[in-house]
Structure formats: structure tokens, C-alpha cells
Coordinates of C-alpha atoms in Angstrom, one line a residue:
M122 CA -12.8 4.0 5.1
P123 CA -10.2 3.2 7.6
T124 CA -11.8 1.7 10.3
T125 CA -11.0 3.0 13.9
K126 CA -10.8 2.0 17.9
Q127 CA -12.0 3.6 20.8
K128 CA -10.1 5.3 23.2
V129 CA -12.1 6.0 25.8
D130 CA -15.6 4.0 26.5
S131 CA -18.8 2.8 23.9
Y132 CA -20.2 6.0 25.3
G133 CA -18.2 9.5 24.5
L134 CA -18.6 8.5 21.0
L135 CA -22.2 10.0 19.2
P136 CA -23.5 10.2 15.8
R137 CA -23.5 13.2 14.4
K138 CA -26.6 15.0 14.1
R139 CA -26.1 16.3 10.3
H140 CA -27.3 20.3 9.1
C141 CA -30.5 20.4 7.4
N142 CA -28.8 21.9 4.2
E143 CA -26.8 18.9 4.0
T144 CA -29.7 15.8 4.6
T145 CA -31.7 18.3 2.1
D146 CA -29.4 18.6 -0.4
A147 CA -26.6 16.0 0.4
R148 CA -23.4 18.4 0.3
L149 CA -20.6 18.2 2.1
N150 CA -20.2 20.9 5.7
Y151 CA -17.5 22.5 5.1
A152 CA -17.7 23.9 9.0
V153 CA -17.4 20.4 9.7
V154 CA -13.2 19.9 7.4
N155 CA -12.6 22.9 8.8
E156 CA -12.7 22.3 12.5
W157 CA -10.6 18.5 11.7
L158 CA -8.4 20.6 10.3
H159 CA -8.0 23.2 13.0
I160 CA -8.3 20.1 15.8
C161 CA -5.3 18.7 13.4
T162 CA -2.8 21.8 13.3
D163 CA -3.8 23.1 16.9
E164 CA -3.7 19.8 19.0
H165 CA -1.4 17.1 17.0
S166 CA 2.2 16.8 17.5
G167 CA 4.8 14.9 15.1
L168 CA 4.1 14.8 11.3
C169 CA 0.9 16.3 11.8
R170 CA 2.9 19.4 12.4
S171 CA 7.0 19.2 10.8
T172 CA 8.2 21.8 9.2
T173 CA 8.4 21.1 5.3
T174 CA 10.1 24.4 4.6
F175 CA 13.4 23.0 3.7
K176 CA 12.4 20.0 1.9
R177 CA 10.2 22.4 -0.4
R178 CA 13.5 24.6 -1.4
M179 CA 14.2 21.2 -3.6
L180 CA 11.2 20.9 -5.5
N181 CA 10.5 23.7 -8.1
L182 CA 6.4 23.3 -8.3
R183 CA 3.7 24.5 -10.2
L184 CA 0.5 25.1 -8.7
I185 CA -2.8 25.7 -9.7
D186 CA -4.7 29.3 -8.3
V187 CA -8.0 28.2 -7.9
L188 CA -9.3 31.4 -8.5
S189 CA -6.9 32.9 -11.3
R190 CA -7.2 29.2 -12.9
E191 CA -3.9 29.7 -14.2
V192 CA -1.2 27.2 -13.5
R193 CA 2.9 28.8 -12.1
I194 CA 6.1 28.3 -10.4
V195 CA 5.4 29.7 -6.9
E196 CA 7.2 30.4 -3.6
D197 CA 8.8 27.4 -1.3
N198 CA 6.8 28.3 1.5
T199 CA 3.2 28.4 -0.4
S200 CA 1.0 26.6 0.6
Y201 CA -1.6 24.1 -1.0
V202 CA -3.8 21.3 -1.5
A203 CA -2.4 18.1 -3.4
L204 CA -5.3 15.8 -5.6
S205 CA -5.0 12.3 -5.4
Y206 CA -7.8 10.6 -8.0
V207 CA -8.1 7.9 -10.8
W208 CA -7.0 9.5 -14.1
G209 CA -8.9 6.8 -16.0
G210 CA -7.1 7.5 -19.4
S211 CA -10.3 9.4 -21.2
H212 CA -8.5 13.1 -20.9
R213 CA -5.4 11.6 -22.0
N214 CA -4.9 13.7 -25.2
D215 CA -6.4 16.8 -24.1
I216 CA -3.5 17.1 -21.5
D217 CA -0.9 16.3 -24.1
E218 CA -2.9 19.0 -26.4
F219 CA -2.8 21.5 -23.3
W220 CA 0.8 21.4 -22.6
K221 CA 2.2 21.0 -26.7
E222 CA 0.3 24.7 -26.2
V223 CA 2.5 25.6 -24.0
A224 CA 6.0 27.5 -24.4
P225 CA 8.9 26.2 -23.1
G226 CA 9.9 28.1 -20.1
S227 CA 6.5 29.6 -19.7
K228 CA 5.8 30.5 -15.9
N229 CA 2.1 30.8 -15.8
V230 CA 0.0 29.5 -18.0
I231 CA -3.6 29.9 -18.3
L232 CA -6.2 26.7 -17.7
P233 CA -8.7 25.5 -20.0
D234 CA -12.0 26.8 -19.9
R235 CA -13.2 23.0 -19.0
L236 CA -11.1 21.0 -16.8
P237 CA -12.6 17.2 -15.9
Q238 CA -15.4 17.7 -13.0
T239 CA -13.2 15.2 -10.7
I240 CA -10.5 18.5 -11.0
E241 CA -13.0 21.4 -11.0
D242 CA -14.4 20.4 -7.5
A243 CA -11.1 19.9 -6.6
M244 CA -10.6 23.2 -7.3
V245 CA -13.6 24.3 -5.8
F246 CA -13.0 22.7 -2.7
T247 CA -10.0 24.2 -2.3
G248 CA -10.9 27.6 -2.7
T249 CA -13.7 26.6 0.1
I250 CA -10.9 26.1 2.9
N251 CA -9.3 28.9 2.6
Q252 CA -6.6 27.7 0.3
R253 CA -5.5 29.2 -2.8
Y254 CA -3.3 26.8 -4.9
L255 CA -3.9 23.4 -5.8
W256 CA -1.5 20.3 -7.2
V257 CA -2.9 18.4 -9.7
D258 CA -0.1 15.8 -11.4
A259 CA -1.8 16.0 -15.1
Y260 CA -1.1 20.0 -14.8
C261 CA 1.1 20.7 -12.8
I262 CA 3.2 17.7 -14.5
N263 CA 4.8 19.0 -17.9
Q264 CA 3.6 15.6 -19.4
M265 CA 5.7 16.8 -22.5
V266 CA 9.3 17.2 -21.1
E267 CA 10.6 13.6 -20.2
E268 CA 13.2 15.8 -17.5
E269 CA 10.7 17.6 -15.6
R270 CA 8.7 14.2 -15.4
R271 CA 11.1 12.2 -14.1
S272 CA 12.2 15.1 -11.7
Q273 CA 8.8 15.1 -10.2
I274 CA 7.9 11.9 -10.2
A275 CA 11.6 11.0 -8.2
N276 CA 10.4 13.8 -5.7
M277 CA 6.7 12.6 -5.4
H278 CA 7.4 12.1 -1.6
L279 CA 8.2 15.1 -1.8
V280 CA 4.8 17.0 -3.2
F281 CA 2.9 15.0 -1.0
E282 CA 3.9 15.5 2.1
C283 CA 4.9 18.9 2.2
A284 CA 0.9 19.4 0.5
F285 CA -1.3 20.9 3.7
L286 CA -3.7 18.3 2.6
T287 CA -4.1 15.6 -0.1
V288 CA -7.7 15.0 -1.5
A289 CA -8.7 11.5 -2.5
A290 CA -11.3 11.0 -4.5
M291 CA -11.6 7.4 -3.7
D292 CA -15.5 6.2 -6.2
G293 CA -14.2 7.7 -8.8
Q294 CA -13.7 5.5 -12.0
S295 CA -12.1 8.3 -13.9
A296 CA -11.1 12.5 -13.6
D297 CA -14.9 13.2 -15.2
A298 CA -16.5 11.8 -11.3
G299 CA -16.0 14.9 -9.5
L300 CA -15.7 14.6 -6.2
C301 CA -18.8 13.9 -3.6
G302 CA -20.9 16.3 -1.5
V303 CA -19.2 19.6 -4.1
L304 CA -21.7 19.3 -6.7
R305 CA -22.6 15.4 -6.6
S306 CA -24.3 14.1 -4.0
F307 CA -23.7 11.5 -1.4
R308 CA -25.7 8.6 -1.3
N309 CA -28.2 7.8 2.0
Y310 CA -27.5 11.2 3.8
Q311 CA -30.6 11.3 5.6
Q312 CA -31.2 11.2 9.4
P313 CA -34.9 9.8 10.2
Q314 CA -35.7 11.2 13.2
V315 CA -38.5 9.7 15.3
K316 CA -39.8 11.4 18.9
T317 CA -41.3 8.1 21.3
S318 CA -42.1 8.4 25.1
Y319 CA -38.6 7.0 25.4
G320 CA -37.0 10.7 24.0
E321 CA -36.4 11.2 20.7
F322 CA -34.5 8.6 18.3
M323 CA -32.0 9.0 14.8
A324 CA -31.2 6.8 12.0
T325 CA -27.5 7.5 10.6
Y326 CA -26.8 5.3 7.6
V327 CA -23.4 3.2 8.4
Q328 CA -21.1 2.4 5.1
D329 CA -20.2 -1.7 6.3
I330 CA -16.0 -1.2 6.2
W331 CA -16.2 -4.7 5.5
A332 CA -18.4 -4.7 2.3
C333 CA -16.6 -1.7 0.5
Q334 CA -12.7 -2.1 2.4
G335 CA -10.3 -2.4 -0.7
S336 CA -13.3 -1.8 -3.5
Y337 CA -12.7 1.1 -4.5
P338 CA -12.0 2.5 -7.7
W339 CA -8.8 4.4 -5.9
E340 CA -7.5 2.0 -3.6
T341 CA -7.2 -0.6 -6.8
R342 CA -4.4 2.1 -8.0
A343 CA -0.6 1.7 -8.2
W344 CA -0.2 6.0 -7.7
T345 CA -2.3 6.1 -5.2
F346 CA -1.2 4.0 -2.6
Q347 CA 2.5 5.8 -2.6
E348 CA 0.2 9.0 -2.6
L349 CA -1.5 8.1 0.4
L350 CA 1.6 6.3 2.7
L351 CA 3.3 9.9 2.0
S352 CA 0.9 12.4 2.9
R353 CA 0.6 14.1 6.7
R354 CA -2.9 13.9 6.2
V355 CA -5.8 13.2 4.0
L356 CA -9.8 13.8 3.6
F357 CA -11.2 10.4 1.8
F358 CA -14.6 11.2 -0.3
N359 CA -16.2 8.5 -1.5
E360 CA -20.5 8.2 -2.5
F361 CA -21.6 7.7 1.4
S362 CA -19.1 10.4 3.7
M363 CA -16.0 11.9 4.2
S364 CA -13.4 11.1 6.1
L365 CA -9.7 13.0 7.4
R366 CA -6.9 10.6 8.5
C367 CA -3.4 12.0 9.5
S368 CA -0.6 10.8 11.6
S369 CA -2.3 11.5 15.0
E370 CA -6.0 10.8 14.5
F371 CA -9.5 9.7 12.9
F372 CA -12.1 11.9 11.7
S373 CA -15.4 11.1 10.6
S374 CA -18.9 12.5 9.5
I375 CA -20.5 10.3 10.7
L376 CA -19.4 11.0 14.3
R377 CA -20.0 14.2 16.8
I378 CA -16.9 16.2 17.0
E379 CA -15.5 17.5 20.5
R380 CA -13.3 19.5 21.7
G381 CA -11.0 19.8 25.2
P382 CA -8.4 18.0 26.9
D383 CA -10.4 15.0 27.2
R384 CA -12.2 14.2 24.3
P385 CA -12.8 11.7 23.1
R386 CA -10.5 9.9 19.9
L387 CA -10.2 7.9 17.1
E388 CA -7.1 6.0 16.2
Q389 CA -7.1 3.4 13.1
C390 CA -6.8 0.3 14.6
N391 CA -3.2 -1.6 14.4
N392 CA -2.4 -4.3 11.2
Y393 CA -6.7 -4.2 11.1
F394 CA -6.3 -2.7 6.9
W395 CA -3.1 -4.2 5.9
E396 CA -4.2 -5.5 2.8
N397 CA -4.8 -2.4 2.2
G398 CA -1.9 -1.0 3.6
F399 CA -3.6 2.0 5.7
D400 CA -1.3 1.6 8.0
M401 CA 1.8 1.2 6.6
K402 CA 4.5 4.2 7.8
L403 CA 7.2 5.5 5.7
Y404 CA 8.5 7.8 8.0
D405 CA 10.0 5.1 10.8
K406 CA 13.8 6.3 11.3
D407 CA 14.9 2.1 11.4
W408 CA 15.2 0.3 8.6
S409 CA 12.2 -2.5 9.0
F410 CA 12.5 -6.0 6.0
L411 CA 8.3 -6.3 7.4
Q412 CA 7.2 -2.4 6.5
Y413 CA 9.0 -3.6 3.2
D414 CA 7.4 -6.6 2.4
T415 CA 4.2 -5.3 3.7
F416 CA 4.5 -2.3 1.0
V417 CA 5.7 -4.4 -2.1
A418 CA 2.1 -6.8 -1.3
N419 CA -0.1 -4.0 -0.8
Y420 CA 1.3 -2.4 -4.1
T421 CA 1.6 -5.1 -6.4
R422 CA -1.8 -5.9 -5.6
R423 CA -2.9 -2.7 -7.4
T424 CA -2.8 -2.2 -11.0
L425 CA -1.1 -0.1 -13.6
S426 CA -2.4 1.0 -16.8
N427 CA 1.2 1.6 -18.1
Q428 CA 3.6 -1.4 -16.8
N429 CA 6.7 1.0 -17.8
D430 CA 5.7 3.1 -14.8
A431 CA 6.1 -0.7 -12.5
L432 CA 9.4 1.1 -10.5
F433 CA 7.5 5.0 -11.0
A434 CA 4.4 4.4 -9.1
C435 CA 6.5 3.7 -6.0
E436 CA 9.6 5.3 -6.7
G437 CA 8.7 8.3 -4.5
A438 CA 7.6 6.2 -1.5
F439 CA 11.5 4.2 -2.3
N440 CA 13.1 7.6 -1.6
Q441 CA 11.1 8.9 1.6
I442 CA 12.4 5.4 3.1
T443 CA 15.4 5.9 1.9
A444 CA 15.8 9.7 3.6
N445 CA 14.8 8.0 6.6
T446 CA 16.7 4.6 6.8
G447 CA 19.5 5.0 4.3
V448 CA 18.4 1.7 2.7
G449 CA 19.1 2.2 -0.4
F450 CA 17.1 0.5 -3.2
V451 CA 17.6 -1.1 -6.7
Q452 CA 15.0 -2.1 -9.1
G453 CA 13.0 -2.1 -5.8
M454 CA 15.5 -4.6 -3.9
P455 CA 16.3 -3.7 -1.3
R456 CA 20.3 -3.2 -0.7
A457 CA 20.0 -4.5 3.3
D458 CA 18.0 -7.4 3.4
F459 CA 18.8 -8.2 -0.4
H460 CA 19.4 -12.1 0.4
L461 CA 15.5 -12.1 1.6
A462 CA 14.5 -10.1 -0.5
L463 CA 15.4 -11.7 -3.6
L464 CA 13.0 -14.8 -1.9
W465 CA 9.8 -13.6 -2.5
K466 CA 7.5 -15.5 -4.1
S467 CA 4.1 -14.7 -5.4
H468 CA 1.1 -14.2 -3.1
H469 CA -0.6 -18.0 -3.3
E470 CA -4.4 -16.5 -4.5
C471 CA -2.3 -15.5 -7.5
M472 CA -0.3 -15.9 -11.0
L473 CA 2.4 -14.7 -11.7
I474 CA 2.7 -13.0 -15.7
R475 CA 6.0 -11.6 -17.0
R476 CA 7.1 -8.2 -17.6
E477 CA 9.2 -7.2 -20.1
H478 CA 12.0 -4.6 -19.3
F479 CA 12.3 -5.3 -15.8
P480 CA 15.3 -7.7 -14.3
S481 CA 12.8 -11.3 -13.3
W482 CA 15.3 -11.2 -10.1
S483 CA 13.3 -8.3 -9.1
W484 CA 9.6 -8.2 -8.2
T485 CA 9.1 -5.5 -10.9
G486 CA 9.9 -8.0 -13.5
W487 CA 6.8 -9.6 -13.0
I488 CA 2.5 -8.6 -12.6
G489 CA 0.9 -10.0 -10.1
R490 CA 0.6 -9.7 -6.0
I491 CA 3.6 -10.3 -4.3
E492 CA 4.7 -11.5 -1.3
H493 CA 7.3 -13.1 0.7
H494 CA 6.7 -16.1 3.1
Y495 CA 5.1 -15.0 6.2
C496 CA 8.1 -16.7 8.1
L497 CA 10.4 -14.5 6.4
D498 CA 8.7 -11.8 7.5
D499 CA 8.5 -12.8 11.3
L500 CA 12.3 -13.7 11.4
T501 CA 13.4 -10.8 13.5
Q502 CA 10.7 -11.7 16.2
Y503 CA 11.1 -14.8 16.9
M504 CA 15.0 -14.9 16.5
E505 CA 15.4 -15.6 20.1
N506 CA 13.0 -18.1 20.3
G507 CA 14.1 -19.7 17.4
Q508 CA 17.2 -20.2 18.6
T509 CA 16.5 -21.6 21.8
E510 CA 14.5 -24.1 20.0
R511 CA 17.4 -25.4 17.9
R512 CA 19.4 -26.3 20.4
K513 CA 15.9 -28.6 22.0
H514 CA 16.2 -29.6 18.6
L515 CA 20.2 -30.1 18.2
A516 CA 19.6 -31.6 21.4
K517 CA 17.8 -34.2 20.4
K518 CA 19.6 -35.2 16.6
A519 CA 20.9 -38.5 16.7
R520 CA 23.6 -37.8 14.3
Y521 CA 26.6 -35.7 12.8
W522 CA 26.6 -33.1 10.3
T523 CA 28.1 -33.7 7.2
P524 CA 31.2 -32.4 5.4
Q525 CA 28.4 -30.7 2.8
E526 CA 26.1 -29.7 5.5
Q527 CA 28.7 -28.4 7.3
S528 CA 30.1 -25.9 4.8
V529 CA 26.2 -25.0 3.9
M530 CA 26.4 -23.5 7.4
E531 CA 29.4 -21.7 8.0
N532 CA 28.4 -20.2 4.4
E533 CA 25.2 -19.3 5.2
E534 CA 24.6 -16.6 2.4
A535 CA 25.8 -16.1 -1.7
F536 CA 28.0 -13.8 -2.7
I537 CA 25.9 -11.2 -5.1
T538 CA 26.7 -8.5 -6.5
V539 CA 24.5 -6.0 -8.8
D540 CA 26.3 -4.8 -12.6
G541 CA 24.2 -1.9 -13.8
H542 CA 21.2 -1.6 -12.9
S543 CA 19.4 -4.9 -14.6
T544 CA 22.3 -7.8 -13.7
L545 CA 22.7 -10.2 -10.4
R546 CA 26.6 -12.0 -10.8
I547 CA 25.7 -15.2 -7.8
S548 CA 28.3 -16.3 -7.2
S549 CA 27.0 -19.5 -5.4
Q550 CA 26.3 -23.5 -5.2
A551 CA 24.2 -24.8 -8.0
A552 CA 22.2 -28.3 -9.0
T553 CA 20.3 -29.1 -12.0
V554 CA 16.9 -31.3 -11.0
N555 CA 14.2 -32.9 -12.4
V556 CA 10.9 -31.5 -12.0
S557 CA 7.5 -32.9 -13.0
R558 CA 4.1 -31.0 -13.1
V559 CA 2.1 -32.0 -10.5
R560 CA -1.3 -30.7 -11.7
S561 CA -2.5 -27.9 -13.8
K562 CA -4.4 -23.9 -13.1
G563 CA -7.7 -24.4 -11.9
H564 CA -7.5 -27.7 -10.9
K565 CA -8.3 -29.8 -7.2
M566 CA -5.7 -30.0 -4.8
K567 CA -6.0 -33.9 -3.3
G568 CA -5.5 -34.4 0.1
L569 CA -5.5 -31.1 2.2
A570 CA -6.8 -30.9 5.8
K571 CA -9.6 -29.6 6.8
E572 CA -8.5 -26.8 8.5
S573 CA -5.9 -25.6 5.7
E574 CA -5.8 -22.1 4.4
Q575 CA -4.1 -23.6 0.9
S576 CA -6.5 -22.4 -2.3
P577 CA -8.5 -25.2 -3.1
L578 CA -7.7 -25.1 -6.2
A579 CA -4.5 -24.6 -8.1
V580 CA -4.0 -20.8 -8.9
G581 CA -1.4 -21.7 -11.6
D582 CA 0.2 -24.9 -12.8
H583 CA 2.1 -26.7 -9.8
W584 CA 5.4 -28.4 -10.3
A585 CA 7.0 -30.5 -8.0
I586 CA 11.1 -30.9 -8.2
V587 CA 12.0 -34.8 -7.9
D588 CA 14.5 -36.4 -6.7
D589 CA 17.0 -38.7 -8.5
E590 CA 14.3 -41.9 -7.4
G591 CA 11.4 -39.7 -9.6
Q592 CA 10.2 -39.4 -5.9
R593 CA 8.8 -35.3 -4.5
V594 CA 10.9 -33.8 -2.5
A595 CA 8.5 -32.8 0.7
N596 CA 7.5 -28.8 1.3
E597 CA 6.8 -29.2 4.7
I598 CA 6.4 -25.3 4.6
G599 CA 3.6 -24.8 1.7
E600 CA 2.3 -21.5 0.9
V601 CA 0.4 -19.7 4.0
A602 CA 1.2 -18.3 7.2
R603 CA 0.8 -21.6 9.2
F604 CA 3.2 -24.2 8.2
E605 CA 1.3 -27.4 6.0
S606 CA 2.4 -30.7 3.8
I607 CA 1.7 -29.6 0.4
D608 CA 2.5 -31.9 -2.2
Y609 CA 3.8 -29.4 -4.7
S610 CA 7.7 -27.0 -4.4
F611 CA 6.6 -24.2 -6.7
Q612 CA 3.8 -23.1 -8.7
V613 CA 4.0 -20.8 -11.8
C614 CA 1.9 -19.3 -15.4
P615 CA 0.8 -21.7 -18.3
H616 CA 4.0 -19.9 -20.4
I617 CA 6.8 -20.9 -17.9
S618 CA 5.2 -24.3 -17.7
K619 CA 5.7 -24.5 -21.7
L620 CA 8.9 -23.7 -20.7
L621 CA 9.6 -26.7 -18.3
E622 CA 8.5 -29.0 -20.7
H623 CA 10.6 -28.0 -23.2
R624 CA 13.8 -28.4 -21.2
G625 CA 12.9 -32.0 -20.4
G626 CA 11.7 -31.5 -17.4
K627 CA 14.7 -29.8 -15.7
C628 CA 15.5 -26.4 -14.2
D629 CA 18.5 -25.3 -11.8
L630 CA 18.8 -24.5 -8.3
L631 CA 20.4 -21.8 -6.8
F632 CA 21.6 -21.2 -3.3
I633 CA 21.0 -17.6 -2.0
K634 CA 20.8 -18.4 1.6
Y635 CA 20.8 -20.6 4.3
F636 CA 18.4 -20.6 7.6
P637 CA 19.5 -22.6 10.7
F638 CA 15.3 -22.4 11.9
L639 CA 12.1 -21.2 11.0
G640 CA 8.9 -20.3 12.6
D641 CA 5.1 -20.3 10.9
S642 CA 2.7 -17.7 11.9
R643 CA -0.3 -19.1 13.0
R644 CA -2.7 -16.8 14.5
R645 CA -3.8 -19.5 16.9
G646 CA -1.3 -22.3 19.3
P647 CA 2.4 -22.6 19.7
R648 CA 4.2 -21.9 16.5
K649 CA 5.1 -24.8 14.6
W650 CA 9.3 -25.0 13.8
V651 CA 11.8 -26.6 11.0
F652 CA 15.2 -26.6 11.0
D653 CA 17.7 -26.1 8.7
Y654 CA 16.5 -24.8 5.5
V655 CA 18.0 -23.5 2.1
G656 CA 16.0 -20.8 0.0
C657 CA 17.3 -21.7 -3.6
L658 CA 16.4 -19.5 -6.4
I659 CA 14.5 -21.3 -9.7
L660 CA 16.5 -20.2 -12.9
D661 CA 15.3 -21.0 -17.1
R662 CA 18.1 -21.2 -19.0
K663 CA 18.2 -20.6 -22.7
E664 CA 21.4 -23.6 -22.5
H665 CA 22.5 -25.7 -20.5
H666 CA 25.0 -24.9 -18.3
D667 CA 24.7 -21.2 -20.4
S668 CA 28.5 -21.1 -21.5
R669 CA 27.7 -16.8 -20.6
G670 CA 25.8 -17.8 -17.6
E671 CA 23.4 -16.3 -17.5
A672 CA 19.5 -17.2 -16.1
K673 CA 16.4 -15.6 -15.6
R674 CA 14.0 -16.0 -12.0
I675 CA 11.3 -18.2 -12.8
G676 CA 10.7 -18.8 -8.7
F677 CA 11.7 -19.4 -5.6
V678 CA 11.6 -23.0 -3.2
F679 CA 12.4 -23.6 0.4
L680 CA 14.1 -26.9 0.6
K681 CA 15.8 -28.9 3.2
L682 CA 19.5 -29.5 3.5
E683 CA 19.5 -32.6 3.4
D684 CA 17.2 -32.8 0.0
W685 CA 19.4 -29.7 -1.0
I686 CA 23.2 -31.9 -0.5
A687 CA 21.5 -34.9 -2.4
F688 CA 21.8 -33.1 -5.4
D689 CA 24.8 -33.1 -7.4
Q690 CA 26.1 -29.3 -7.2
R691 CA 28.2 -27.2 -8.7
T692 CA 30.2 -24.1 -8.0
E693 CA 29.7 -21.6 -10.3
V694 CA 29.2 -17.7 -11.1
V695 CA 25.6 -17.2 -12.7
C696 CA 24.2 -13.9 -14.5
V697 CA 20.8 -13.9 -13.3
I698 CA 18.9 -11.1 -15.6

């Protein structure tokens, strides 16, 4: 469960003494759940009480009637619970057979006598909290009609935003697991008590949040990430307890419920579970590149059963961002800050593998965890300080700018257009450079400082850009939050290494953006600054100077401006596919 911070003194929150039936049968206490929901709907404001009637008109939802076990199209104002779970794939054929037997245009459909246990438990839970309708993707979206499936996927942000409650089955490996506390018992739910001369003591098992964070199956699946972020309130079920998170408060079955205006409240700690994305908010009205990068980094660390769903599984989240900020997306890349967005890289502990059927210039074209360098995420936050530091730097600079350097500073960015949805046409400066392999995957890094945050072993194959004299071009930024010098320029998977070797150790660099200053994101001490850098895409071409100008992105690199202009450059229009 997400960690929390206390808004009152340490004596304001106490463990909840469970009812005897809870400790005997280890079942959930529905009265506790209803109390949480009443507090949220009665006392909270903002998203917790936002009206969704207008948005519901955009949906043509099928919902499961948990009383009649029918799937039916319902009126716009009907309240419903949404289920977020791990499908697991074991019932794929059963679901296909179910929809094959549904006549076209049917409004009411009888469910099979037996459904996967998680869905059965969710139906029991929904009815017990006095809700009649349940939304489950497998049985509420006709999986055999592609037009309906695409329409519902595009509107996934509305499906979960409009739901009264989302139920998250966190610990189930598949839809057969069930919900803990409904049919399957919670673990370690007993509360042994002892009376002493000092008073009565009660022991309550508290789950180790450090040990379990991000480890539940539900937290590792790509589809469930946007379901979490799009929901107004989410009830989490795991093997030890249940908890509720809404936009205003956090509730746990471990803690006693308090009422009243001065009652203690729990809120999620800011950034504490940034790795899981629990603190992300898709409903901000202002565009934030940091929020976008955080979403991509958290989304790409999760897994997809079908790689063709790379865009589908996050389309609802991006549609929500567009609805709030007006910023559109193409292939998962924002049309605002597009040049920055192009400069993504692999996470320093991850090696990327090509995902077919998606363009190489987008993160959707690669399998593995994607991120932007920390210094790009923080750019807007340190802009004013960076300008001050650069003025100090220029005051100490003992040489004049060359015409080539001045040209880069004046142009600042490449000219980029999107042809269709899969090709970037980039008009910019390009240079063919030599590269050499520094070390292969798994080999030990050399010369790292004692306090280095770099991985001690090469995650992928490490390559360095070399100058005309065969010397490695310096990399003083590195790959982690704190700037540090490393002996390689970029890392790739062994398959890309073979391509580079086949090209005779040559690749093309394509200028994207000039940075007057960049500052690192160290946790302690003053920020370290570097000045006058450029961000370039690393490109592979089947033929040198391909007559069609086509190329594929294989990486990204920061270079000092003086190192960049030292290469023999040419102006051209490159189509990156």
C-alpha cells in the first residue's frame, strides 16, 4: 500500500481493533469500507465530489448487473464500480467464446454460470456495498468487435474517472486468484492481546512497505497503471490488508477510523513512491514535462503481454492529459516540448530492445524502461539559477565564440515535422562519427568514484564516440541524477552493437537542441553545472548517406558544443522512421 504522512501528532492515529469475525475468518469488514466511502463522499471536495454526468454521455457503457448476472447497456447517470486486475490470459478463449455467441446489437447478455474468481468476488463485493453495477473490461467490451474495442480504449480515462470506485486486485497473478477478504482469507489478520499490570496490549501485523512496494503483480502490468491514475478513488486489496486512496485522503484497515472536523488524516508522502507513480496526478491544468516523463518512466517499467498494446494501454492517460492541458500526443510523444521529449534514453539499469511496428524515434518503439535525464526534467525549475550561473561562467571565459558555435546558439533547435504518424522529417546538422566499443554487457566498469551512482557492471554494451585522433569524446554528465564523468557515450543492446560493427564502427549524429546550461539533481550539496551542450540523436542508416534520407534512432547523446562543431557537419533533411 502507498506510504503515508501524518498531519497530526504521533498519538493522533491508533491501530483499529478488529471485530472478532474478522480475526476468526480473516474476512474484510464491509462496514469499514462503507465508512471510508461515506467520509470521502460527505467530507471531501475537488475530484472526490466532481460531477461526471456530462462525461458519461460520451460513453456507451455495458455494465454487469450483479443481481441478475446480466451485461446490459445502462443510462448515463448509473453508478458503478470498476475492476482493475491482472487478466493472466488463462481465460482468453472463454471470453472469446462468450462474445462469439452474443448476437450483433444485443443490449442484454446473460453471463456464464461461472466466471473467474476475481470477477465473481468483485460482483459479491459490489453488491455488498450497495452498488448494483460493475465494469469489467473482459465482459463489458465486446472483444470481437474492433471498432467498439478501439472506442472504449480511447475513452478509458472516462471509464475510470466516472466510476464511483475502482477495486484493485493487487496480489493476484491471474483472474483466478480472487479478492482477499471476500472468499480468500487475509494473512496474519489475528490481533493477539495480553493484559498486564501496565494495561492491555494488542499486536497488529503491519506490512513492510519497503519490501513490498512495486512487487505485486498488479503493480507490474502496464494496463493497470493508467487505471490507477485515472480513478477518483481506489480500493486496494492485497494478501494482508485493504486500503483506500482518493484525491484527498488515504485510509488503511490497520488504522482506527476517526470522524469530526479535527480528526487526524493521512495523505500520501510526496515523491515517496515516485517509482510506482502513486503520487502522479493526471488532472493538473498546466502542462508539465516532469509529469510526462514520470508517467513514461513508470509505465515502461511495467510489462505487456501483447507488445502491440504499447500505445493502447496508455491512450486513456494521454487523452486525459490532452483534455486538461490541451497538449496533444503523437506516438506517445507530446507536441509540447517535442525536442526535449525526443531526447529520451534507457534507464541506467535497463537495456532496451527494439519493439517492431512502432517508430524508432518514439519510446513506444522500444521494450524496456525509458527515462529522460534528470537535468531535463528539472530544467524549468532551475532556469533562473542557470542563467545566473552561466553569466558567471561567461565572465570567466577567456575566448571568443567561433562562427560555428554562434550559429548553433542562434538556431537552438532542429526544424521538425511529423509526416503521418510514424515518420519524423528533421532538417538539421548531421555528422558521421566513429564509435568504438568500450565494454560488453555484464563487464565491470572501471574508474568509478567511491560515491558513484552508476551501475558497477555494464547493463548493455558500452560505446564511445571518438574524435579524428581516436580519442574518446568526454562524457561529463553520465546517466544518473548527479553529474559524473564516465568513459562511454551511450549504451545499446548486443543486436545494435552488431549493426554498428557491420557499419564499420560508424554512425550519424543529428543535432536536436542546444542547451546554454544544464544542472544536475544531486540530493546533497550544491548543484553542479555544465555549460554549452547539445543533444543529438544517434542514427543508423542501411546505406551511408541514404538517398531517401531514412534513418533509425538507436540512441541519444549529450556533447559539449566545442566537441560537436569539431566534427565535419552537413546540412540535410533526415526522415527518422
